[in-house]
XYZ file of C-alpha atoms in Angstrom:
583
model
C 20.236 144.142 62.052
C 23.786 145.381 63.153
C 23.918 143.226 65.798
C 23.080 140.027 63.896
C 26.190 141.164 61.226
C 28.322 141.711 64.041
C 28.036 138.074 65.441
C 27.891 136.773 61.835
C 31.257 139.300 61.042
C 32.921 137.604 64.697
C 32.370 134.192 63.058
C 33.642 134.575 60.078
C 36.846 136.608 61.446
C 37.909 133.675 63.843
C 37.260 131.115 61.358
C 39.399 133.255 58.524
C 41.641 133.459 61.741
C 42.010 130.103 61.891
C 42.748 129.339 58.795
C 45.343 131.938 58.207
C 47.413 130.346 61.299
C 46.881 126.696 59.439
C 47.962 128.335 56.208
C 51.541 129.643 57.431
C 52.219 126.585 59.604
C 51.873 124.067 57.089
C 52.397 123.433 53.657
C 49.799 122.426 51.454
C 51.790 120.522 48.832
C 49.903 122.706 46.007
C 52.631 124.783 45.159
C 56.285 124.181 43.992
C 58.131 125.362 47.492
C 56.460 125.736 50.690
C 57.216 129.325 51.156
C 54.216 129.898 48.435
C 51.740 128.022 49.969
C 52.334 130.208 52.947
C 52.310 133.520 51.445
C 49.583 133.260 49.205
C 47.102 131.664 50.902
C 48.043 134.349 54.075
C 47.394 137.042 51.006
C 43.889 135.463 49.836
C 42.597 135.461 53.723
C 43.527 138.890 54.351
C 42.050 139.927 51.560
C 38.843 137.443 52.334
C 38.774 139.107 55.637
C 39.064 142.267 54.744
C 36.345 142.235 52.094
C 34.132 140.749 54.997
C 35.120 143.726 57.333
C 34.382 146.527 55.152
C 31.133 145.344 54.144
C 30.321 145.563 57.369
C 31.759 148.534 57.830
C 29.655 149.979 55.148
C 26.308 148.843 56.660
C 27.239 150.060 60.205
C 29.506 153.476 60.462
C 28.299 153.701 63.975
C 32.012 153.030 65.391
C 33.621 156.493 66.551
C 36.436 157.692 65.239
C 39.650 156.362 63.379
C 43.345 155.690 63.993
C 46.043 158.341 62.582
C 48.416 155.372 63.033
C 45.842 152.972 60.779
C 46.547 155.962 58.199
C 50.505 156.237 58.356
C 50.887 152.597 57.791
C 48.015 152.590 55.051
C 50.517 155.060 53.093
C 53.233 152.481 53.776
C 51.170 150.479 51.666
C 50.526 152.858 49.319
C 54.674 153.503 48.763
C 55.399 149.785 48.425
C 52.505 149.926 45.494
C 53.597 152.707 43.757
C 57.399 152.116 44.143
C 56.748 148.176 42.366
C 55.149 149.895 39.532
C 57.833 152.019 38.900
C 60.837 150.033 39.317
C 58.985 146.840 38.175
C 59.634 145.215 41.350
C 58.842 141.720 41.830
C 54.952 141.080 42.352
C 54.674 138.155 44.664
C 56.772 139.675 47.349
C 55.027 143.461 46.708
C 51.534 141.522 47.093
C 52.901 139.527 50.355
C 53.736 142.733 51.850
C 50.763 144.839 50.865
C 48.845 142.006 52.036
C 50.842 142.155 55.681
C 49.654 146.161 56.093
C 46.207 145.382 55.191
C 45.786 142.963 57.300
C 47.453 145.040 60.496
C 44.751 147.476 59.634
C 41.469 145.300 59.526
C 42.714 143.212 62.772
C 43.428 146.425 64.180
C 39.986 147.809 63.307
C 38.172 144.625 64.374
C 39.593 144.600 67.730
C 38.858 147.806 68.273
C 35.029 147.591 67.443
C 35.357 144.695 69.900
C 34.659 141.802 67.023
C 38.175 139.927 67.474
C 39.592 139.897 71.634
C 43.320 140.004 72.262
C 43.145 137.240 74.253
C 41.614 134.872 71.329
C 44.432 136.403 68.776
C 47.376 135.327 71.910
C 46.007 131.905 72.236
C 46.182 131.501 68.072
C 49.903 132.629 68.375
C 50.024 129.984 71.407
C 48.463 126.945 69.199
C 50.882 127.934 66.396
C 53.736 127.295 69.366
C 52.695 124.495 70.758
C 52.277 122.420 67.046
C 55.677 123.629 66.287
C 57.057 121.877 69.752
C 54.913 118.671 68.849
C 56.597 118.700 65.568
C 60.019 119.215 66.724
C 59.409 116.764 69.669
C 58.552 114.289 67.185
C 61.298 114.894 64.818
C 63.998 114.984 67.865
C 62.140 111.131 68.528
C 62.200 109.858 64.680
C 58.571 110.056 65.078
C 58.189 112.138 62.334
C 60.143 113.799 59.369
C 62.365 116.304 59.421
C 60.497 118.952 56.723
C 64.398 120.324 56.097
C 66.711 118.483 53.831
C 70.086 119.763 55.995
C 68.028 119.947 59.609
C 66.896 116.853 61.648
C 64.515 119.271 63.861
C 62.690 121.984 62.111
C 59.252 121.790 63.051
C 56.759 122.377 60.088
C 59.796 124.659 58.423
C 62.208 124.128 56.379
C 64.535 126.742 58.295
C 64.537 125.925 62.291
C 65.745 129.333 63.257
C 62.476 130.641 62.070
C 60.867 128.308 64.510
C 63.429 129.125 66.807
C 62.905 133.025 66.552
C 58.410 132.529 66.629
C 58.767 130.552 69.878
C 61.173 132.646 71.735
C 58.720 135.792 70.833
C 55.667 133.601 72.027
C 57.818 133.741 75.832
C 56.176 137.179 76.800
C 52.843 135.695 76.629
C 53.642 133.022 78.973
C 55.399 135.138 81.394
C 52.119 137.189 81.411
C 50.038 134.297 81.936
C 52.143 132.709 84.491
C 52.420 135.961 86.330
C 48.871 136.903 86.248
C 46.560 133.880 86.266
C 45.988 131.031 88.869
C 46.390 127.808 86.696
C 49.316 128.296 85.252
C 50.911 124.534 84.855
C 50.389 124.189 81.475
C 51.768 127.555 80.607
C 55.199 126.488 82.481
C 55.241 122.879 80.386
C 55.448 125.364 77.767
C 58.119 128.167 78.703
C 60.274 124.804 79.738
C 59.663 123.230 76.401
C 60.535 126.707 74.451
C 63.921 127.133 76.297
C 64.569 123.124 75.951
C 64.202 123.420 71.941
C 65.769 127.466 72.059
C 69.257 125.397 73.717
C 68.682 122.209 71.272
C 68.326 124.358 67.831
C 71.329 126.087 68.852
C 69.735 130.009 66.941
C 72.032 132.714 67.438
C 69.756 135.156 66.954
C 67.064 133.712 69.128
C 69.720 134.037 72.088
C 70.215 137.505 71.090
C 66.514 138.391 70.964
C 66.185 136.271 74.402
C 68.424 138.566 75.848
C 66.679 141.679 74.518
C 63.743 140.094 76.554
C 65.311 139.195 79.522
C 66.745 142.904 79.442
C 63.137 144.924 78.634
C 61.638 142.873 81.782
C 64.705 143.589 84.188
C 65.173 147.325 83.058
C 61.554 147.958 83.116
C 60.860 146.287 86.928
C 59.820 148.485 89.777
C 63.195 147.280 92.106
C 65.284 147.888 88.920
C 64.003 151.306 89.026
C 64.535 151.715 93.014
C 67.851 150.472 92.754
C 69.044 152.731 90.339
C 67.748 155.718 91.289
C 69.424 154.810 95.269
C 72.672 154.152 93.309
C 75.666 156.806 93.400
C 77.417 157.448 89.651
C 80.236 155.468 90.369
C 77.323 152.580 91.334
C 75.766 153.668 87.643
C 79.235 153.669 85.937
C 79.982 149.972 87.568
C 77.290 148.428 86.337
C 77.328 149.629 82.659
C 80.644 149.290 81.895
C 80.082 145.484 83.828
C 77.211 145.083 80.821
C 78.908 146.237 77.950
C 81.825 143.643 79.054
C 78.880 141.197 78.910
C 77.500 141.977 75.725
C 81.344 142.447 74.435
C 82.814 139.119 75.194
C 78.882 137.482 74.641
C 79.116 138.778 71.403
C 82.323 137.164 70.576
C 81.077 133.867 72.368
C 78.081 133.799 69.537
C 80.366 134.987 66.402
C 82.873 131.806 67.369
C 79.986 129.779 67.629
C 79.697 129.796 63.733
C 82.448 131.970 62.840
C 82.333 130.708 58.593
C 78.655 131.879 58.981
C 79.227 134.871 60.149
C 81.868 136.029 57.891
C 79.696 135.466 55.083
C 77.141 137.604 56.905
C 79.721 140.413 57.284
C 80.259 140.306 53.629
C 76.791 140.236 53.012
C 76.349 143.475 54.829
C 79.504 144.973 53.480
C 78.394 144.504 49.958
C 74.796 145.366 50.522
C 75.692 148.276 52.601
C 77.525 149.350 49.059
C 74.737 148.624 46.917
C 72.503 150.896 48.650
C 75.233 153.663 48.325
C 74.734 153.260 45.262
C 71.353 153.788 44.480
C 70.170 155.275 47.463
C 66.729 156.303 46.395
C 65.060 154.706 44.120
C 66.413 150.667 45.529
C 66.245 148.038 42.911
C 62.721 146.716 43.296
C 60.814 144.768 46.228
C 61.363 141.317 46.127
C 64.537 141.983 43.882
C 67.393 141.385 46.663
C 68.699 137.726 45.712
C 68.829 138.754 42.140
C 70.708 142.014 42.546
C 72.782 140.621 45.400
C 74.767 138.109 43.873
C 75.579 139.850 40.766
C 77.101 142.532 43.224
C 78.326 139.800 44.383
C 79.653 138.362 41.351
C 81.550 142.267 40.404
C 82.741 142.211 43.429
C 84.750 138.797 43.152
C 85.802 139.466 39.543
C 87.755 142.901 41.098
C 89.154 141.092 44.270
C 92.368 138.865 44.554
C 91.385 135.383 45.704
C 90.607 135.632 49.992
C 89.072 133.411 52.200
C 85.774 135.896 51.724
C 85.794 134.028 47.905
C 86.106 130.478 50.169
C 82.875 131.416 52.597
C 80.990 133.145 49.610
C 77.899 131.051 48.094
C 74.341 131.714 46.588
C 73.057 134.754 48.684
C 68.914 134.734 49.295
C 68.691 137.182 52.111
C 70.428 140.115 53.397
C 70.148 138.975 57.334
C 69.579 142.106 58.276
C 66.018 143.324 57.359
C 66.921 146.873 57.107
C 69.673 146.909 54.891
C 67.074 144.727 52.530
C 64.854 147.066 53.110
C 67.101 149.736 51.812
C 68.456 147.827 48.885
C 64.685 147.127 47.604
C 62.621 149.765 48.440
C 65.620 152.758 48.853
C 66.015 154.949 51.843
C 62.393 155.834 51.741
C 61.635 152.157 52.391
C 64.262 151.685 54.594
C 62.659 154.450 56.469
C 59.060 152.833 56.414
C 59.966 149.648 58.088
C 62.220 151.099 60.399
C 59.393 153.661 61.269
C 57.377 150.887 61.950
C 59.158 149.128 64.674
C 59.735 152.542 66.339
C 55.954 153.305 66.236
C 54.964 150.178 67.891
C 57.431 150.122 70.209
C 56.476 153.947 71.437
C 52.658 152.921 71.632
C 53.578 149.697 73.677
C 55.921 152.455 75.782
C 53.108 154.663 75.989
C 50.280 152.031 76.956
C 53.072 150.744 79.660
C 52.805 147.426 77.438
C 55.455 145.331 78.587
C 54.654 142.235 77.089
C 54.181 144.026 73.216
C 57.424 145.985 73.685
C 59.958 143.287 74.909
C 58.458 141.327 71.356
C 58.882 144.640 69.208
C 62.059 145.549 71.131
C 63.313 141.820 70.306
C 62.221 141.612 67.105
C 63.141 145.010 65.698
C 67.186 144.072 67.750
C 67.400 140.403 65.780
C 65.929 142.087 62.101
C 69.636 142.982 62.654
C 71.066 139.313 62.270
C 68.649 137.378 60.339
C 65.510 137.471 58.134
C 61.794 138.170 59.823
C 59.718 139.504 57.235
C 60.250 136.555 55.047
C 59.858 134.285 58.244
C 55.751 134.409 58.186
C 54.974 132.973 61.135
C 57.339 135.617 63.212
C 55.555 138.700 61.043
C 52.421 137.028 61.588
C 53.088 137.633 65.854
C 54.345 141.109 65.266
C 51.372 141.907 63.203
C 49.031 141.086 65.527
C 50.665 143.249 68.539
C 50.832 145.967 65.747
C 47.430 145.533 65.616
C 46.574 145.265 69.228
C 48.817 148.436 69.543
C 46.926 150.368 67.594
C 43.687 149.492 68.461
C 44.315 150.934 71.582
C 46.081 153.908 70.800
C 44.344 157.343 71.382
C 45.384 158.927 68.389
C 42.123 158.756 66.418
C 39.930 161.359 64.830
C 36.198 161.713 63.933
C 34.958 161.569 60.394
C 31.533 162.158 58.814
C 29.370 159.198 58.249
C 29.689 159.501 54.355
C 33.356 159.528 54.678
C 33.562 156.393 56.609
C 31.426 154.943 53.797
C 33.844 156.246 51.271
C 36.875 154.642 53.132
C 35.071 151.459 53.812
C 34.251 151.350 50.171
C 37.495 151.678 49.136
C 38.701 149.215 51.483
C 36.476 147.132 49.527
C 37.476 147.732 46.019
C 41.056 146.685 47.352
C 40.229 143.725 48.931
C 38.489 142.745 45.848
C 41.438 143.655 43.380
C 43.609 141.608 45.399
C 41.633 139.184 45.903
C 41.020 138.676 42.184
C 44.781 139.104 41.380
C 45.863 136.441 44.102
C 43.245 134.043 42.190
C 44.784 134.382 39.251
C 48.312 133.536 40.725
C 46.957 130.777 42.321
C 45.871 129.606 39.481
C 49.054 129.809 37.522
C 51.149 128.039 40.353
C 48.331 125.256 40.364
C 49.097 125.019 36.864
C 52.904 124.971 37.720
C 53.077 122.059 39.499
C 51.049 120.150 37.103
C 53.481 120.878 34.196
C 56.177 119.415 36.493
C 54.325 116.177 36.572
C 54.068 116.403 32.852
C 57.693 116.863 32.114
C 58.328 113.871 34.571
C 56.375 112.326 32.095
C 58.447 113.246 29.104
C 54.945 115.543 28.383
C 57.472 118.385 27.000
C 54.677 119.938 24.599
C 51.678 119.556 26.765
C 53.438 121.035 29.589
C 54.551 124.237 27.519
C 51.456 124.574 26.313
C 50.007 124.667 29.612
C 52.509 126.995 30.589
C 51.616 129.382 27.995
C 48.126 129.463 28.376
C 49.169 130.689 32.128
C 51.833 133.046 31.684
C 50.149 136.418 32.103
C 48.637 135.097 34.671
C 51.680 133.988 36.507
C 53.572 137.455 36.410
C 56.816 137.518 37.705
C 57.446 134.060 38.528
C 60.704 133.174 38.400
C 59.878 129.574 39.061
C 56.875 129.744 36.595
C 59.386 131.327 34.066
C 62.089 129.160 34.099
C 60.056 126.407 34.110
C 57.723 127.671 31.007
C 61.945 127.636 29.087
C 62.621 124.333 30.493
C 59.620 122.862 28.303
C 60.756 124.679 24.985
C 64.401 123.497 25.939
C 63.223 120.557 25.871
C 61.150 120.192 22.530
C 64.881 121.811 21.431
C 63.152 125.171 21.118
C 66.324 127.052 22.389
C 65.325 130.186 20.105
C 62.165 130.667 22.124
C 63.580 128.860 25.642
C 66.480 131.945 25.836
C 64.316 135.377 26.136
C 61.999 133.202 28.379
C 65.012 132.660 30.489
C 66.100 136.245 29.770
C 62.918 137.651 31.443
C 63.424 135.032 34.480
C 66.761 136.089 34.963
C 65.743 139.818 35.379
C 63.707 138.526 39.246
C 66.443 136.018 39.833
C 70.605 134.761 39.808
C 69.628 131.544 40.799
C 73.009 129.247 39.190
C 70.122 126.570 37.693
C 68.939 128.600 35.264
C 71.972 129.940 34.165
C 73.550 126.650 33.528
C 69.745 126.028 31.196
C 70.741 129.603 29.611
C 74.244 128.308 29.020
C 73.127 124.914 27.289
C 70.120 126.563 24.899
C 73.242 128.999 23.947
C 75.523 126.040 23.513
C 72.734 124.321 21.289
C 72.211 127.411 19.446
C 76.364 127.715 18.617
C 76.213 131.102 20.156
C 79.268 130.077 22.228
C 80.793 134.304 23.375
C 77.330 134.026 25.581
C 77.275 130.404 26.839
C 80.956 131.456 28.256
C 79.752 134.364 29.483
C 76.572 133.051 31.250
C 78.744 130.162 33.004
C 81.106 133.474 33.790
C 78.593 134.420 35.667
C 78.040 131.318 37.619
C 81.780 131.440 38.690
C 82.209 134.346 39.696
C 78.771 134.442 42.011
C 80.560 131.189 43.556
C 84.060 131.294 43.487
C 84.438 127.733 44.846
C 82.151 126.461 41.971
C 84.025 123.513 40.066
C 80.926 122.784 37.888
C 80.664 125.777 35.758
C 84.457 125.704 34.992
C 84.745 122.631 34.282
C 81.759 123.605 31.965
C 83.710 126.630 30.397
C 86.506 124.379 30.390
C 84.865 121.943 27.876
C 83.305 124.823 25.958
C 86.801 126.652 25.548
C 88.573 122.885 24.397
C 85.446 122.713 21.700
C 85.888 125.961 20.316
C 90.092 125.618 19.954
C 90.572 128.269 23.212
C 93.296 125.788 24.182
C 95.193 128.367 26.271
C 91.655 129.630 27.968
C 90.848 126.014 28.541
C 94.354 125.866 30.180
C 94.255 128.690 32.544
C 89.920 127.266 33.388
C 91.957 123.952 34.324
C 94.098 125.070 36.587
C 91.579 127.028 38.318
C 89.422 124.078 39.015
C 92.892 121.867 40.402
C 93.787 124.919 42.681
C 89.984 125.785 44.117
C 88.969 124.320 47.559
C 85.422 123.578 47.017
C 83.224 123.665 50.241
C 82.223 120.636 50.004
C 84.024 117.968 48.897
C 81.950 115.081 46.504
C 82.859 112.624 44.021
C 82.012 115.280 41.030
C 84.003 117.737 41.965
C 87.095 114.759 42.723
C 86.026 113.959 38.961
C 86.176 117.675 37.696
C 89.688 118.109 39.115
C 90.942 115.065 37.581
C 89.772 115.399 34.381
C 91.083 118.832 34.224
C 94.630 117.570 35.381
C 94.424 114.926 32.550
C 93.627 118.078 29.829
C 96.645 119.973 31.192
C 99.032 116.327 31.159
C 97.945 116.084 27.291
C 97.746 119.608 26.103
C 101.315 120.022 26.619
């Protein structure tokens, strides 16, 4: 009987396999950004596949003994839940993450019963490579379409550093390969392709984690060894002082490459780094960085004397640096969490004298530094499965009774089935989402609200879903009811779009102290922002603030927007025609 459920449990794990490395390589249209078909149909698999694994696991307890480390990250899980509750963190991301844990502890388990083999989960992470290069070949050829509005080579992405960062990490498993099997042709076509497309997407921190590999294969060679343990001190002090001038001047090399870019970084990290001085323990809420961020962001600028930092400074999504965005969300504890992560993988790979798992942890964990990977699925997706292929291995487990396993399996169950429901429901709701866009297309302003009401337990936190839902009662000139919608979507996000909608319902409503204040707002997250003065501009002349509309207009002639366009040529000329006739 066990044996017949453990082939039937091996099928359905490689197809849900399968289909969790189609669902965070493409986009399935469904949803209103790609990012959510991604993450929620990774969440709904996981959960599938852990419902699938515990049942098992309930019928047949005959498997020995269980991982401490399977526990540890387990109450990672359990933090990130109980810490969302409490500060009302933001669900989607909460679930994505959950989601990420549980599924590092079924694969784990599954390999480790022998279900799922390491080499099938390596040759997944090499098909989800090698479509990436046929995209990005194709793109580079006008084959086919670039799926990024600002990038002509992107692969399935909209962001081709993500793409950039996956395929560097997939390098260690073609070194392996090349190193250790016969036919190995087809495994150099593809480490030439990845460093062809690492030179033509131009990632700065892809070269930075590409040297963090290059280093943890050189450092951890046999001759390396020999030759530094032959070598005198002055030998020793030669050679490191000879690679900190490397990294030195290499790090300059990479910050001139984009140097506007990486100013805005450094005040990313400066003003982040303050943020979590400030509220050190509790965070603001997972999921919760973009809103909190920018109206930091926004103090900040209000308290500062015009610099080029207020020239650089735009919309802020991401903290590029995963640990200080760990901090800010989840406080030091969950700072401490993810960073405890990285260093437990990378002392099992250490300890199992995995080379190939700890120059991708080693790389990974050194470029969470510079840009985003948690929020770059496919790139978790690889460092979850060598999580999980770490601890499978490990020999830190412990017996439990039979009725114990049970009891864990069951509960495994239970969770996989709460989460599995929940995800449903969201699905649902951002189904029903992108329908009511269609509808308001159509001038449908009542049957898409209505719509949108019926869903909006269902949808949670949605920012999207919630500024949408206001959009349709703007639009039937509901402002009364569009505002505390808006309200409520403004408490998950800062995005400028929906304070421009809060602006107008206020404008509508006469209420015009908090229209000027919500276009404030705008202007002072983006200091080179011409629209939203020229907005509180025309707001100030309707009102009889003549001398506020004054000083608004000679804001927008003296600002440098970052991009030049014929608005903002229109803003600045209208403004210098108020000022000519307000004399």
């Amino acid at each position: 009987m066990y044996t017949h459920m453990a082939k039937l449990l091996r099928v359905l794990s490689i197809i849900i396999l399968i289909l969790i490395s189609i669902a965070i390589t493409f986009d399935s249209g469904i949803f209103v950004y790609p990012s959510l078909s991604n993450t929620l149909f990774f969440s709904i698999l996981v959960s599938l596949l852990t419902l699938i694994t515990a049942f098992y696991a309930i019928h047949n307890t005959s498997y020995e003994k269980v991982s401490i480390y399977s526990c540890i990250v387990f109450f990672w899980g359990v933090y990130i839940l109980l810490h969302c509750y409490h500060t009302n963190g933001e669900y989607y991301r909460s679930l994505y993450l959950i989601s990420s844990i549980i599924y590092l502890i079924t694969l784990s388990f599954l390999i480790r019963i022998q279900i799922i083999n390491i080499t099938f989960i390596k040759n997944i992470l090499l098909c989800i490579a090698i479509i990436q290069l046929v995209f990005m070949l194709g793109q580079s050829l006008n084959i086919i379409d670039s799926y990024s509005k600002y990038f002509p080579i992107s692969g399935t992405n909209e962001n081709p550093n993500t793409n950039a960062i996956f395929i560097l990490c997939c390098l260690p498993i073609l070194i392996e390969r090349i190193r250790n099997l016969d036919k190995t042709f087809i495994y150099k076509i593809l480490f030439g392709c990845i460093l062809l497309f690492l030179f033509i997407l131009k990632c700065r921190t892809a070269y930075i984690g590409g040297a963090i590999l290059l280093a943890t294969y050189l450092l951890s060679g046999k001759r390396i060894h020999r030759f530094w343990k032959k070598s005198n001190y002055i030998r020793r002090a030669l050679l490191l002082s000879l690679l900190c001038t490397t990294i030195f001047f290499t790090g300059i090399h990479i910050y001139q490459i984009k140097k506007d870019s990486a100013d805005g970084r450094l005040l990313i990290w400066k003003l982040s780094t303050e943020m979590v001085a400030k509220n050190p323990i509790e965070g603001y809420g997972y999921g919760l960085f973009e809103r909190n961020y920018n109206l930091k962001q926004a103090s900040y600028f209000c308290s500062q004397p015009s610099t080029t930092e207020h020239q650089n400074a735009s919309l802020v999504a991401m903290a590029y640096n995963d640990y200080l965005e760990q901090a800010i969300e989840g406080g030091i504890t969950g700072f401490i969490w993810y960073l405890g992560f990285f260093i437990l993988l990378g002392y099992l790979a250490i300890r199992q004298k995995n080379r190939e798992a700890l120059a991708i942890v080693l790389a990974i964990a050194i470029m969470a530094l510079f840009n985003f990977i948690y929020a770059a699925i496919t790139t978790w997706f690889l460092l979850l499965n060598y999580g999980a292929i770490l601890l499978a291995a490990s020999n830190n487990q412990f017996s439990l009774p039979t009725l114990i396993k049970r009891l864990i399996s069951i509960i495994f169950c239970c969770i996989a089935s709460i989460l599995l429901y929940h995800q449903c429901r969201v699905i649902n709701a951002q189904i029903g989402l992108k329908k009511s866009i269609g509808l308001i297309k159509e001038r449908r302003f009542e049957e898409a609200g209505n719509l949108l009401a019926r869903l909006l337990e269902q949808a949670s936190t949605s920012e999207a879903f919630l500024t949408q839902y206001a959009n349709s009662l703007a639009k039937q000139k509901r402002y009364e009811e569009a505002i505390p919608i808006y309200k409520k979507a403004s408490l998950y996000t800062s995005n400028i779009s929906l304070y421009y909608r809060m602006a107008d319902c206020y404008a509508h409503l006469s209420q015009y102290s908090d229209a000027l204040t919500t276009l404030k707002t705008i202007a002072a997250i983006i200091p080179t922002n011409l629209r939203s003065r020229y907005q509180i501009m025309c707001l100030q002349r309707h009102i009889q603030d003549i001398e506020g509309a004054r000083q608004t207009a000679l804001e927008i002639i003296n600002i440098s927007p970052k991009v030049y366009n014929p608005k903002a040529e229109q803003y600045k000329k209208q403004a210098r025609e108020f000022l000519e006739h307000s004399k």
